[in-house]
mmCIF file of C-alpha atoms and ligand atoms in Angstrom:
data_model
loop_
_atom_site.group_PDB
_atom_site.id
_atom_site.type_symbol
_atom_site.label_atom_id
_atom_site.label_comp_id
_atom_site.label_asym_id
_atom_site.label_seq_id
_atom_site.Cartn_x
_atom_site.Cartn_y
_atom_site.Cartn_z
ATOM 1 C CA MET A 1 78.406 -4.801 -55.094
ATOM 2 C CA ALA A 2 81.806 -5.193 -56.583
ATOM 3 C CA ARG A 3 84.132 -2.148 -55.347
ATOM 4 C CA TYR A 4 86.610 -2.558 -57.812
ATOM 5 C CA PRO A 5 85.698 -3.171 -62.231
ATOM 6 C CA LYS A 6 85.390 -6.724 -63.599
ATOM 7 C CA PRO A 7 86.782 -7.269 -66.572
ATOM 8 C CA ALA A 8 83.491 -6.487 -69.056
ATOM 9 C CA GLU A 9 83.019 -10.375 -69.457
ATOM 10 C CA GLY A 10 82.020 -9.981 -65.403
ATOM 11 C CA SER A 11 83.973 -11.887 -63.309
ATOM 12 C CA TRP A 12 87.802 -12.514 -62.851
ATOM 13 C CA THR A 13 86.915 -16.793 -64.095
ATOM 14 C CA GLN A 14 85.219 -15.937 -66.902
ATOM 15 C CA HIS A 15 87.163 -13.068 -67.345
ATOM 16 C CA TYR A 16 89.408 -16.659 -68.489
ATOM 17 C CA PRO A 17 87.413 -18.693 -70.672
ATOM 18 C CA HIS A 18 89.178 -22.003 -70.089
ATOM 19 C CA LEU A 19 87.834 -21.126 -66.713
ATOM 20 C CA ASP A 20 84.723 -22.110 -66.182
ATOM 21 C CA THR A 21 82.624 -21.411 -62.766
ATOM 22 C CA LYS A 22 80.996 -24.563 -61.923
ATOM 23 C CA PRO A 23 82.306 -26.373 -58.349
ATOM 24 C CA ILE A 24 85.612 -28.487 -58.115
ATOM 25 C CA SER A 25 86.690 -31.909 -57.411
ATOM 26 C CA PHE A 26 89.588 -31.981 -54.849
ATOM 27 C CA GLU A 27 90.032 -35.865 -55.161
ATOM 28 C CA ASP A 28 94.130 -33.902 -57.320
ATOM 29 C CA SER A 29 94.158 -33.374 -53.442
ATOM 30 C CA THR A 30 93.341 -36.446 -51.892
ATOM 31 C CA SER A 31 94.648 -39.220 -54.467
ATOM 32 C CA ARG A 32 97.480 -41.376 -54.065
ATOM 33 C CA GLU A 33 98.030 -41.774 -57.155
ATOM 34 C CA TRP A 34 97.088 -39.111 -58.721
ATOM 35 C CA TYR A 35 100.552 -37.860 -56.222
ATOM 36 C CA GLU A 36 102.491 -40.743 -58.561
ATOM 37 C CA LEU A 37 101.305 -38.633 -61.637
ATOM 38 C CA GLU A 38 101.996 -34.942 -60.850
ATOM 39 C CA LYS A 39 105.893 -35.793 -59.773
ATOM 40 C CA GLU A 40 106.087 -37.199 -63.679
ATOM 41 C CA ALA A 41 103.978 -34.767 -64.802
ATOM 42 C CA ILE A 42 104.963 -32.224 -63.001
ATOM 43 C CA PHE A 43 107.933 -31.387 -60.415
ATOM 44 C CA LYS A 44 109.566 -34.174 -63.399
ATOM 45 C CA ARG A 45 109.855 -31.262 -65.821
ATOM 46 C CA SER A 46 108.193 -28.336 -64.953
ATOM 47 C CA TRP A 47 111.311 -26.232 -63.705
ATOM 48 C CA LEU A 48 111.324 -25.570 -60.305
ATOM 49 C CA LYS A 49 113.362 -22.853 -58.229
ATOM 50 C CA VAL A 50 115.578 -23.692 -55.292
ATOM 51 C CA GLY A 51 118.049 -21.388 -54.533
ATOM 52 C CA ARG A 52 119.276 -17.657 -54.889
ATOM 53 C CA VAL A 53 122.375 -17.380 -56.199
ATOM 54 C CA GLU A 54 123.938 -15.593 -53.358
ATOM 55 C CA GLU A 55 124.246 -19.805 -51.583
ATOM 56 C CA VAL A 56 126.823 -20.241 -53.889
ATOM 57 C CA PRO A 57 128.199 -16.381 -53.970
ATOM 58 C CA LYS A 58 131.900 -17.562 -55.006
ATOM 59 C CA SER A 59 133.716 -21.460 -56.513
ATOM 60 C CA GLY A 60 133.408 -24.539 -54.459
ATOM 61 C CA ARG A 61 130.201 -23.024 -52.801
ATOM 62 C CA TYR A 62 127.263 -25.218 -52.855
ATOM 63 C CA PHE A 63 123.927 -26.725 -51.149
ATOM 64 C CA THR A 64 121.545 -30.363 -51.960
ATOM 65 C CA ARG A 65 118.515 -29.971 -51.926
ATOM 66 C CA GLU A 66 116.395 -33.298 -51.381
ATOM 67 C CA ILE A 67 112.839 -32.935 -54.279
ATOM 68 C CA PRO A 68 111.487 -36.510 -53.162
ATOM 69 C CA ALA A 69 108.645 -35.015 -55.571
ATOM 70 C CA ALA A 70 111.090 -35.689 -58.295
ATOM 71 C CA ASP A 71 112.572 -39.187 -56.046
ATOM 72 C CA THR A 72 116.569 -36.625 -55.772
ATOM 73 C CA SER A 73 118.252 -34.724 -54.035
ATOM 74 C CA ILE A 74 119.906 -32.725 -55.710
ATOM 75 C CA ILE A 75 124.016 -30.524 -55.906
ATOM 76 C CA VAL A 76 123.836 -27.100 -56.659
ATOM 77 C CA VAL A 77 127.530 -25.392 -56.504
ATOM 78 C CA ARG A 78 129.363 -22.669 -58.319
ATOM 79 C CA ASP A 79 132.440 -23.035 -61.258
ATOM 80 C CA GLY A 80 133.217 -20.133 -61.801
ATOM 81 C CA GLU A 81 130.777 -17.484 -63.332
ATOM 82 C CA ASP A 82 128.570 -21.486 -63.878
ATOM 83 C CA VAL A 83 125.482 -22.035 -60.924
ATOM 84 C CA ARG A 84 125.774 -26.126 -62.411
ATOM 85 C CA ALA A 85 123.541 -28.905 -60.339
ATOM 86 C CA PHE A 86 123.715 -32.811 -60.721
ATOM 87 C CA HIS A 87 121.391 -35.194 -59.673
ATOM 88 C CA ASN A 88 123.227 -36.090 -55.990
ATOM 89 C CA ILE A 89 124.893 -39.883 -56.643
ATOM 90 C CA CYS A 90 127.867 -41.597 -57.294
ATOM 91 C CA ARG A 91 128.343 -42.946 -60.069
ATOM 92 C CA HIS A 92 129.952 -46.353 -58.841
ATOM 93 C CA ARG A 93 127.778 -47.546 -56.960
ATOM 94 C CA GLY A 94 125.127 -44.409 -56.431
ATOM 95 C CA ASN A 95 125.951 -43.913 -52.742
ATOM 96 C CA LYS A 96 124.794 -40.331 -52.088
ATOM 97 C CA LEU A 97 127.308 -38.351 -53.274
ATOM 98 C CA VAL A 98 126.912 -35.043 -50.498
ATOM 99 C CA TRP A 99 125.885 -34.939 -47.507
ATOM 100 C CA SER A 100 127.202 -34.094 -43.512
ATOM 101 C CA ASP A 101 125.793 -36.025 -40.572
ATOM 102 C CA PHE A 102 122.485 -37.762 -41.739
ATOM 103 C CA PRO A 103 122.549 -38.390 -45.593
ATOM 104 C CA GLN A 104 118.509 -37.480 -45.398
ATOM 105 C CA GLU A 105 119.588 -33.782 -44.867
ATOM 106 C CA GLU A 106 120.442 -30.819 -47.135
ATOM 107 C CA THR A 107 123.834 -29.821 -46.330
ATOM 108 C CA ALA A 108 126.007 -26.908 -47.948
ATOM 109 C CA GLY A 109 129.197 -25.670 -47.682
ATOM 110 C CA THR A 110 132.885 -24.757 -49.997
ATOM 111 C CA ALA A 111 134.744 -27.467 -52.016
ATOM 112 C CA ARG A 112 136.534 -28.047 -53.890
ATOM 113 C CA GLN A 113 135.388 -31.149 -55.803
ATOM 114 C CA PHE A 114 133.461 -34.218 -54.381
ATOM 115 C CA THR A 115 134.214 -37.223 -52.924
ATOM 116 C CA CYS A 116 132.704 -39.922 -51.672
ATOM 117 C CA LYS A 117 132.428 -41.091 -48.482
ATOM 118 C CA TYR A 118 132.064 -44.830 -49.800
ATOM 119 C CA HIS A 119 134.844 -45.007 -51.551
ATOM 120 C CA GLY A 120 137.378 -42.336 -52.398
ATOM 121 C CA TRP A 121 135.071 -41.974 -55.962
ATOM 122 C CA ARG A 122 135.704 -37.277 -56.558
ATOM 123 C CA TYR A 123 134.398 -34.829 -58.486
ATOM 124 C CA GLY A 124 135.793 -31.564 -59.773
ATOM 125 C CA LEU A 125 132.386 -28.704 -59.754
ATOM 126 C CA ASP A 126 131.882 -29.374 -62.898
ATOM 127 C CA GLY A 127 131.431 -33.207 -63.103
ATOM 128 C CA ALA A 128 133.527 -34.592 -64.322
ATOM 129 C CA CYS A 129 134.732 -37.573 -62.579
ATOM 130 C CA THR A 130 138.729 -37.394 -61.297
ATOM 131 C CA PHE A 131 139.658 -39.865 -59.302
ATOM 132 C CA VAL A 132 139.011 -43.290 -59.596
ATOM 133 C CA GLN A 133 140.784 -45.737 -56.175
ATOM 134 C CA GLN A 134 142.049 -48.642 -57.520
ATOM 135 C CA GLU A 135 141.508 -47.615 -60.590
ATOM 136 C CA SER A 136 143.288 -50.539 -62.073
ATOM 137 C CA GLU A 137 141.324 -52.897 -60.837
ATOM 138 C CA PHE A 138 138.764 -51.529 -63.157
ATOM 139 C CA PHE A 139 137.870 -53.881 -66.305
ATOM 140 C CA ASP A 140 137.464 -51.223 -69.374
ATOM 141 C CA LEU A 141 136.366 -48.255 -66.749
ATOM 142 C CA ASP A 142 137.225 -44.458 -68.476
ATOM 143 C CA LYS A 143 136.537 -41.615 -65.668
ATOM 144 C CA ALA A 144 135.249 -39.519 -68.432
ATOM 145 C CA GLU A 145 132.142 -41.424 -68.463
ATOM 146 C CA TYR A 146 131.462 -41.491 -65.285
ATOM 147 C CA GLY A 147 130.410 -37.681 -64.174
ATOM 148 C CA LEU A 148 127.968 -36.392 -62.387
ATOM 149 C CA VAL A 149 124.624 -36.590 -63.904
ATOM 150 C CA PRO A 150 123.608 -32.744 -64.891
ATOM 151 C CA VAL A 151 120.534 -31.262 -63.782
ATOM 152 C CA HIS A 152 118.957 -28.266 -66.415
ATOM 153 C CA CYS A 153 120.140 -25.568 -64.194
ATOM 154 C CA ASP A 154 119.091 -22.006 -65.079
ATOM 155 C CA THR A 155 119.372 -18.565 -63.431
ATOM 156 C CA PHE A 156 116.380 -15.605 -63.629
ATOM 157 C CA ALA A 157 116.948 -12.875 -61.545
ATOM 158 C CA GLY A 158 119.857 -14.572 -59.015
ATOM 159 C CA PHE A 159 116.632 -17.402 -58.104
ATOM 160 C CA ILE A 160 117.519 -20.499 -59.778
ATOM 161 C CA PHE A 161 115.661 -22.490 -61.251
ATOM 162 C CA VAL A 162 116.449 -26.602 -62.410
ATOM 163 C CA ASN A 163 115.039 -28.971 -64.688
ATOM 164 C CA PHE A 164 114.682 -33.172 -64.662
ATOM 165 C CA ALA A 165 113.430 -33.525 -68.084
ATOM 166 C CA ASP A 166 116.015 -35.102 -70.833
ATOM 167 C CA GLN A 167 115.829 -31.855 -73.106
ATOM 168 C CA PRO A 168 112.834 -29.737 -70.698
ATOM 169 C CA SER A 169 110.759 -28.706 -73.409
ATOM 170 C CA GLN A 170 111.131 -24.557 -72.740
ATOM 171 C CA SER A 171 113.512 -22.581 -71.514
ATOM 172 C CA LEU A 172 113.494 -20.928 -68.767
ATOM 173 C CA ARG A 173 112.294 -18.210 -70.208
ATOM 174 C CA ASP A 174 109.843 -19.276 -72.589
ATOM 175 C CA TYR A 175 108.609 -20.896 -69.228
ATOM 176 C CA LEU A 176 108.330 -17.559 -66.896
ATOM 177 C CA GLY A 177 106.309 -16.608 -69.510
ATOM 178 C CA PRO A 178 106.274 -11.887 -70.309
ATOM 179 C CA MET A 179 104.623 -11.404 -66.936
ATOM 180 C CA LEU A 180 106.899 -13.440 -64.228
ATOM 181 C CA LEU A 181 110.178 -12.300 -66.706
ATOM 182 C CA GLY A 182 108.517 -8.554 -66.246
ATOM 183 C CA VAL A 183 109.689 -8.800 -62.674
ATOM 184 C CA GLU A 184 113.134 -9.458 -63.156
ATOM 185 C CA ASP A 185 114.640 -5.741 -62.743
ATOM 186 C CA TYR A 186 113.061 -5.597 -58.677
ATOM 187 C CA PRO A 187 116.412 -5.370 -56.590
ATOM 188 C CA PHE A 188 116.533 -8.429 -55.773
ATOM 189 C CA HIS A 189 119.636 -8.791 -54.899
ATOM 190 C CA GLU A 190 119.970 -6.270 -52.771
ATOM 191 C CA MET A 191 117.682 -7.416 -50.697
ATOM 192 C CA THR A 192 120.330 -9.408 -48.660
ATOM 193 C CA ASP A 193 118.888 -9.894 -45.330
ATOM 194 C CA ARG A 194 117.836 -12.584 -44.463
ATOM 195 C CA TYR A 195 115.006 -14.985 -42.202
ATOM 196 C CA ALA A 196 113.662 -18.555 -43.520
ATOM 197 C CA PHE A 197 111.357 -21.670 -41.792
ATOM 198 C CA LYS A 198 110.702 -24.995 -43.263
ATOM 199 C CA VAL A 199 107.426 -26.467 -41.695
ATOM 200 C CA GLU A 200 106.523 -29.914 -41.981
ATOM 201 C CA CYS A 201 102.621 -30.107 -42.450
ATOM 202 C CA ARG A 202 99.744 -32.358 -43.379
ATOM 203 C CA ALA A 203 98.138 -30.903 -45.786
ATOM 204 C CA ASN A 204 98.445 -31.384 -49.662
ATOM 205 C CA TRP A 205 100.623 -29.461 -52.051
ATOM 206 C CA LYS A 206 98.507 -27.570 -53.258
ATOM 207 C CA VAL A 207 96.043 -27.448 -50.807
ATOM 208 C CA PHE A 208 98.559 -25.421 -48.804
ATOM 209 C CA SER A 209 99.125 -23.533 -52.679
ATOM 210 C CA ASP A 210 95.864 -22.956 -52.348
ATOM 211 C CA ALA A 211 95.530 -20.678 -49.378
ATOM 212 C CA PHE A 212 97.887 -18.250 -50.718
ATOM 213 C CA LEU A 213 96.644 -17.273 -54.087
ATOM 214 C CA GLU A 214 93.427 -15.989 -52.263
ATOM 215 C CA PHE A 215 93.074 -13.486 -49.112
ATOM 216 C CA TYR A 216 89.161 -14.135 -48.729
ATOM 217 C CA HIS A 217 89.880 -16.821 -46.098
ATOM 218 C CA ALA A 218 91.597 -13.020 -44.089
ATOM 219 C CA PRO A 219 89.361 -12.020 -42.061
ATOM 220 C CA VAL A 220 89.124 -14.841 -39.989
ATOM 221 C CA VAL A 221 91.792 -16.882 -39.850
ATOM 222 C CA HIS A 222 93.578 -13.479 -39.434
ATOM 223 C CA VAL A 223 91.239 -12.046 -37.531
ATOM 224 C CA GLY A 224 92.681 -9.860 -34.942
ATOM 225 C CA GLN A 225 95.583 -8.782 -37.443
ATOM 226 C CA HIS A 226 93.864 -6.405 -40.534
ATOM 227 C CA PRO A 227 95.684 -2.842 -40.236
ATOM 228 C CA ARG A 228 92.948 -0.370 -40.064
ATOM 229 C CA ALA A 229 92.248 -0.397 -44.504
ATOM 230 C CA LEU A 230 92.291 -3.709 -44.749
ATOM 231 C CA ARG A 231 89.167 -4.038 -41.917
ATOM 232 C CA ALA A 232 87.089 -0.786 -43.170
ATOM 233 C CA MET A 233 86.833 -3.344 -46.902
ATOM 234 C CA ILE A 234 86.118 -6.202 -44.738
ATOM 235 C CA THR A 235 83.065 -4.218 -42.660
ATOM 236 C CA ALA A 236 82.344 -3.047 -45.900
ATOM 237 C CA GLY A 237 81.373 -5.876 -47.368
ATOM 238 C CA GLY A 238 84.515 -8.820 -47.610
ATOM 239 C CA TYR A 239 88.122 -9.306 -49.234
ATOM 240 C CA GLU A 240 88.321 -8.504 -52.347
ATOM 241 C CA ALA A 241 91.445 -8.025 -54.959
ATOM 242 C CA PRO A 242 91.425 -5.255 -57.699
ATOM 243 C CA HIS A 243 93.575 -7.412 -59.823
ATOM 244 C CA TYR A 244 94.017 -11.196 -60.882
ATOM 245 C CA GLN A 245 96.176 -11.917 -64.176
ATOM 246 C CA LEU A 246 97.279 -15.195 -65.494
ATOM 247 C CA ASP A 247 99.952 -16.120 -67.896
ATOM 248 C CA GLY A 248 100.846 -19.420 -68.605
ATOM 249 C CA PRO A 249 100.374 -21.371 -65.373
ATOM 250 C CA HIS A 250 101.098 -18.524 -63.489
ATOM 251 C CA GLY A 251 99.185 -16.147 -62.188
ATOM 252 C CA VAL A 252 99.042 -13.150 -59.568
ATOM 253 C CA VAL A 253 96.796 -11.024 -57.697
ATOM 254 C CA THR A 254 97.397 -7.941 -56.554
ATOM 255 C CA THR A 255 95.732 -5.742 -53.811
ATOM 256 C CA ALA A 256 95.644 -2.192 -53.768
ATOM 257 C CA GLY A 257 97.728 0.100 -51.221
ATOM 258 C CA SER A 258 96.789 0.628 -46.973
ATOM 259 C CA LEU A 259 95.569 -2.758 -47.195
ATOM 260 C CA HIS A 260 99.179 -3.991 -45.317
ATOM 261 C CA ARG A 261 99.995 -1.102 -43.213
ATOM 262 C CA SER A 262 101.239 -1.811 -40.053
ATOM 263 C CA TRP A 263 101.674 1.382 -39.105
ATOM 264 C CA GLU A 264 98.192 1.766 -39.352
ATOM 265 C CA MET A 265 97.294 -0.748 -37.666
ATOM 266 C CA PRO A 266 94.087 -0.087 -35.055
ATOM 267 C CA PRO A 267 95.616 0.612 -31.627
ATOM 268 C CA GLU A 268 94.060 -2.859 -29.830
ATOM 269 C CA ASN A 269 95.716 -4.691 -32.659
ATOM 270 C CA VAL A 270 98.984 -3.329 -31.915
ATOM 271 C CA LYS A 271 100.999 -5.240 -29.947
ATOM 272 C CA PRO A 272 103.426 -3.694 -26.810
ATOM 273 C CA ALA A 273 106.748 -5.913 -28.992
ATOM 274 C CA ASP A 274 105.635 -4.572 -32.590
ATOM 275 C CA LEU A 275 105.385 -0.835 -30.563
ATOM 276 C CA ALA A 276 108.946 -0.913 -29.643
ATOM 277 C CA THR A 277 110.216 -2.192 -32.269
ATOM 278 C CA ARG A 278 108.399 0.086 -34.927
ATOM 279 C CA SER A 279 107.985 -3.268 -36.729
ATOM 280 C CA GLY A 280 104.911 -6.323 -37.001
ATOM 281 C CA LEU A 281 103.420 -8.288 -39.859
ATOM 282 C CA PHE A 282 103.510 -6.319 -42.870
ATOM 283 C CA GLY A 283 107.445 -5.065 -42.306
ATOM 284 C CA PRO A 284 108.985 -2.551 -39.755
ATOM 285 C CA TRP A 285 107.041 0.229 -40.466
ATOM 286 C CA GLU A 286 110.563 2.854 -42.121
ATOM 287 C CA GLN A 287 109.602 1.731 -46.264
ATOM 288 C CA SER A 288 112.680 1.399 -47.462
ATOM 289 C CA ASP A 289 113.515 3.191 -50.696
ATOM 290 C CA LEU A 290 114.294 0.386 -53.588
ATOM 291 C CA GLY A 291 113.463 3.424 -55.767
ATOM 292 C CA GLU A 292 111.293 3.099 -59.116
ATOM 293 C CA LEU A 293 110.371 -0.386 -59.460
ATOM 294 C CA PRO A 294 110.141 -2.117 -62.323
ATOM 295 C CA PRO A 295 105.997 -1.663 -64.137
ATOM 296 C CA GLY A 296 106.152 -5.262 -64.685
ATOM 297 C CA ILE A 297 105.533 -5.691 -59.987
ATOM 298 C CA ASN A 298 101.945 -4.433 -60.330
ATOM 299 C CA PRO A 299 100.411 -5.598 -63.844
ATOM 300 C CA GLY A 300 97.157 -4.519 -63.146
ATOM 301 C CA LYS A 301 98.540 -0.775 -62.813
ATOM 302 C CA ILE A 302 97.021 -0.391 -59.905
ATOM 303 C CA ASN A 303 97.329 2.697 -57.432
ATOM 304 C CA PRO A 304 97.777 2.814 -54.652
ATOM 305 C CA TRP A 305 99.170 -0.242 -54.993
ATOM 306 C CA GLY A 306 100.546 -3.020 -51.979
ATOM 307 C CA LEU A 307 101.609 -5.750 -52.494
ATOM 308 C CA SER A 308 101.572 -8.546 -55.237
ATOM 309 C CA SER A 309 101.692 -12.414 -55.061
ATOM 310 C CA PHE A 310 103.290 -14.118 -58.056
ATOM 311 C CA GLN A 311 102.416 -16.985 -58.212
ATOM 312 C CA PHE A 312 104.874 -19.415 -59.969
ATOM 313 C CA PHE A 313 104.210 -22.842 -61.465
ATOM 314 C CA PRO A 314 104.398 -24.902 -59.656
ATOM 315 C CA ASN A 315 105.680 -24.719 -56.625
ATOM 316 C CA PHE A 316 107.084 -20.845 -55.909
ATOM 317 C CA ALA A 317 105.395 -17.838 -55.298
ATOM 318 C CA ILE A 318 107.256 -14.200 -54.451
ATOM 319 C CA LEU A 319 105.101 -11.478 -52.529
ATOM 320 C CA ILE A 320 106.384 -7.832 -53.620
ATOM 321 C CA TRP A 321 105.388 -5.582 -50.640
ATOM 322 C CA GLU A 322 104.840 -1.538 -51.101
ATOM 323 C CA ALA A 323 107.167 -0.989 -47.920
ATOM 324 C CA GLY A 324 110.346 -1.549 -49.353
ATOM 325 C CA TRP A 325 110.921 -5.631 -48.674
ATOM 326 C CA TYR A 326 109.320 -9.583 -50.061
ATOM 327 C CA ASN A 327 109.048 -13.003 -49.193
ATOM 328 C CA THR A 328 109.879 -15.576 -50.743
ATOM 329 C CA HIS A 329 106.817 -19.717 -50.785
ATOM 330 C CA GLN A 330 107.897 -23.363 -51.701
ATOM 331 C CA TYR A 331 105.847 -27.065 -51.671
ATOM 332 C CA TRP A 332 107.235 -29.216 -51.370
ATOM 333 C CA PRO A 333 105.010 -32.145 -51.554
ATOM 334 C CA THR A 334 106.329 -34.901 -48.771
ATOM 335 C CA SER A 335 103.407 -37.068 -50.348
ATOM 336 C CA HIS A 336 100.217 -36.870 -51.054
ATOM 337 C CA ASN A 337 98.713 -35.162 -47.986
ATOM 338 C CA SER A 338 102.246 -33.943 -46.550
ATOM 339 C CA LEU A 339 104.267 -30.865 -47.843
ATOM 340 C CA ILE A 340 107.911 -29.378 -46.437
ATOM 341 C CA PHE A 341 106.748 -25.387 -46.512
ATOM 342 C CA GLU A 342 109.568 -23.112 -46.860
ATOM 343 C CA GLY A 343 109.198 -19.049 -45.988
ATOM 344 C CA ASN A 344 111.493 -16.856 -46.652
ATOM 345 C CA VAL A 345 111.286 -12.561 -46.119
ATOM 346 C CA TYR A 346 114.254 -10.711 -48.113
ATOM 347 C CA SER A 347 114.725 -6.642 -46.918
ATOM 348 C CA LEU A 348 118.001 -4.663 -47.546
ATOM 349 C CA PRO A 349 120.778 -4.728 -45.335
ATOM 350 C CA ALA A 350 119.785 -3.568 -41.997
ATOM 351 C CA LYS A 351 121.878 -0.074 -41.453
ATOM 352 C CA SER A 352 121.670 -0.219 -37.726
ATOM 353 C CA ALA A 353 121.192 -2.683 -34.624
ATOM 354 C CA SER A 354 117.124 -0.836 -33.832
ATOM 355 C CA GLU A 355 116.921 -1.280 -37.676
ATOM 356 C CA ARG A 356 117.838 -5.132 -37.714
ATOM 357 C CA VAL A 357 115.250 -5.590 -34.419
ATOM 358 C CA GLY A 358 112.606 -4.592 -36.801
ATOM 359 C CA ARG A 359 113.303 -6.417 -39.587
ATOM 360 C CA GLU A 360 113.581 -10.026 -37.035
ATOM 361 C CA MET A 361 110.229 -8.938 -35.535
ATOM 362 C CA ALA A 362 108.584 -8.292 -39.124
ATOM 363 C CA ALA A 363 110.123 -12.151 -40.277
ATOM 364 C CA VAL A 364 108.441 -13.689 -36.750
ATOM 365 C CA SER A 365 106.059 -11.899 -37.410
ATOM 366 C CA PHE A 366 105.162 -12.729 -41.449
ATOM 367 C CA LYS A 367 105.826 -16.444 -39.708
ATOM 368 C CA GLU A 368 103.257 -16.430 -37.149
ATOM 369 C CA TYR A 369 100.735 -15.276 -39.606
ATOM 370 C CA SER A 370 101.898 -18.090 -42.453
ATOM 371 C CA LEU A 371 101.582 -21.155 -39.415
ATOM 372 C CA GLN A 372 97.862 -20.061 -39.057
ATOM 373 C CA ASP A 373 97.325 -20.726 -42.169
ATOM 374 C CA ALA A 374 99.356 -23.855 -42.147
ATOM 375 C CA ASN A 375 97.412 -25.042 -38.550
ATOM 376 C CA THR A 376 94.250 -24.268 -40.688
ATOM 377 C CA LEU A 377 94.774 -26.432 -43.337
ATOM 378 C CA GLU A 378 95.911 -29.687 -42.311
ATOM 379 C CA ALA A 379 91.739 -29.206 -40.858
ATOM 380 C CA THR A 380 91.513 -29.035 -44.365
ATOM 381 C CA GLN A 381 93.425 -31.861 -45.743
ATOM 382 C CA MET A 382 90.799 -34.140 -43.589
ATOM 383 C CA GLY A 383 87.540 -32.260 -44.453
ATOM 384 C CA ILE A 384 88.280 -33.437 -48.017
ATOM 385 C CA GLU A 385 90.454 -36.735 -48.111
ATOM 386 C CA ALA A 386 86.738 -37.895 -45.472
ATOM 387 C CA GLY A 387 85.764 -38.729 -49.252
ATOM 388 C CA VAL A 388 82.014 -37.516 -48.055
ATOM 389 C CA ILE A 389 81.801 -34.763 -50.556
ATOM 390 C CA HIS A 390 82.934 -34.440 -54.019
ATOM 391 C CA GLN A 391 82.088 -31.184 -55.314
ATOM 392 C CA TRP A 392 83.820 -27.369 -54.081
ATOM 393 C CA PRO A 393 83.123 -24.230 -54.876
ATOM 394 C CA LEU A 394 84.750 -21.062 -55.222
ATOM 395 C CA ASN A 395 83.885 -18.509 -56.202
ATOM 396 C CA ASP A 396 85.902 -14.834 -58.072
ATOM 397 C CA GLN A 397 88.330 -14.055 -55.741
ATOM 398 C CA GLU A 398 89.463 -17.644 -55.341
ATOM 399 C CA VAL A 399 89.896 -16.800 -59.403
ATOM 400 C CA LEU A 400 94.568 -18.181 -59.141
ATOM 401 C CA VAL A 401 92.475 -22.073 -57.262
ATOM 402 C CA ARG A 402 90.681 -22.957 -59.982
ATOM 403 C CA HIS A 403 92.962 -22.024 -62.436
ATOM 404 C CA PHE A 404 96.642 -23.311 -60.090
ATOM 405 C CA HIS A 405 93.755 -26.823 -60.090
ATOM 406 C CA HIS A 406 93.181 -26.763 -64.329
ATOM 407 C CA GLU A 407 96.575 -25.926 -65.083
ATOM 408 C CA ALA A 408 98.013 -29.397 -62.080
ATOM 409 C CA ALA A 409 96.024 -31.743 -63.741
ATOM 410 C CA GLN A 410 95.516 -30.735 -67.773
ATOM 411 C CA ARG A 411 99.686 -31.234 -67.506
ATOM 412 C CA VAL A 412 99.203 -35.028 -65.505
ATOM 413 C CA ALA A 413 96.301 -35.317 -68.560
ATOM 414 C CA ASP A 414 99.230 -34.350 -71.121
ATOM 415 C CA TYR A 415 101.588 -35.893 -69.085
ATOM 416 C CA GLN A 416 99.131 -38.902 -69.756
ATOM 417 C CA ARG A 417 98.220 -38.794 -73.362
ATOM 418 C CA GLU A 418 101.548 -38.859 -73.897
ATOM 419 C CA LYS A 419 102.221 -42.642 -72.220
ATOM 420 C CA GLY A 420 98.950 -43.630 -73.580
HETATM 421 S S1 LIG B 501 130.224 -45.755 -54.145
HETATM 422 FE FE1 LIG B 501 130.929 -44.222 -54.150
HETATM 423 S S2 LIG B 501 132.657 -44.782 -54.403
HETATM 424 FE FE2 LIG B 501 131.547 -46.210 -54.589
HETATM 425 FE FE1 LIG B 502 96.540 -16.574 -44.973
#
């Protein structure tokens, strides 16, 4: 028996006519060849979030990102007012331009210019080649033609996005569309306390993302971590979200208020550390006052509202919580069955030592929660790779999973059509 009203068509899935209700194949998550197509069709032409503006607060601050799904490394740098991105490749003979101790690893720092570690060519923050060692030994070399190769770069709500297409088919704002633009006025820029972690996992990037597109698994994978209201809902029949919404390739799932109140845990689920720090799985018990939130945070107008998890196709998600903090997920494939998962937890700067400890407790609990998913997903990948079963049923609480695989496949199909 549904606890919340479903759309007039009878289900969230049927509400969106491009989706059907049949079992789906997960061959898109087990095939090497398919992954190669996804790199071209998705990662080399979608807008990808690569950082936040706070990571490049003043001119000359930079960071590099390794993006194996696009076969490249990039430099993101602030040049005056502008945030720019370039392929991290020296134009002389292809040496990776910016790296520290190990060429494969990401790095960050401040520079007035970038100097190649091989023969010393130099580049300005705008990418222009400014110095060639023994320039007169070259043959008709015009430095102006040897600047770094730029990557399209734009920002939204302080998040830095890049696009590897020669000419992106849509601007970043058009790509995001009205639903995601609706989160723009959330005070992301004030929430500068950040805790970050990175995990390698042996699962396809979509399989991993799937576990964060539905909460149908929460009663099982995260058993023993349910605040009272969530436990009551589960006992009464299982997890149900009051609102799902799709917009272009993106999606959101909203949950009702009170489900994620770690300050309303049944006593047997509260750890001594939670009590001591007055914080835990779903954030500090004291709610941060962020003022009135933009209406786009709660597109289904759910009252009371608890959480909105916005999926930015293809590999980024922002989860905004009732308690006044947010976290992000990112799924970077490294092969057809492996990925790097990046988790970030953001909140207002702590005003006291005890607040600081509370923030750290929340971040650590969140990491533990995410790793419960990661562990399960390696097991899922093994199951689907066995190749024994070819069709998998999805329920209505898994509508975002269905939509996600559909959108990814659609892009591969478009790409294949384009290439004939
Ligand atoms: S490869 Fe960079 S200067 Fe030669
Ligand atoms: Fe989970």
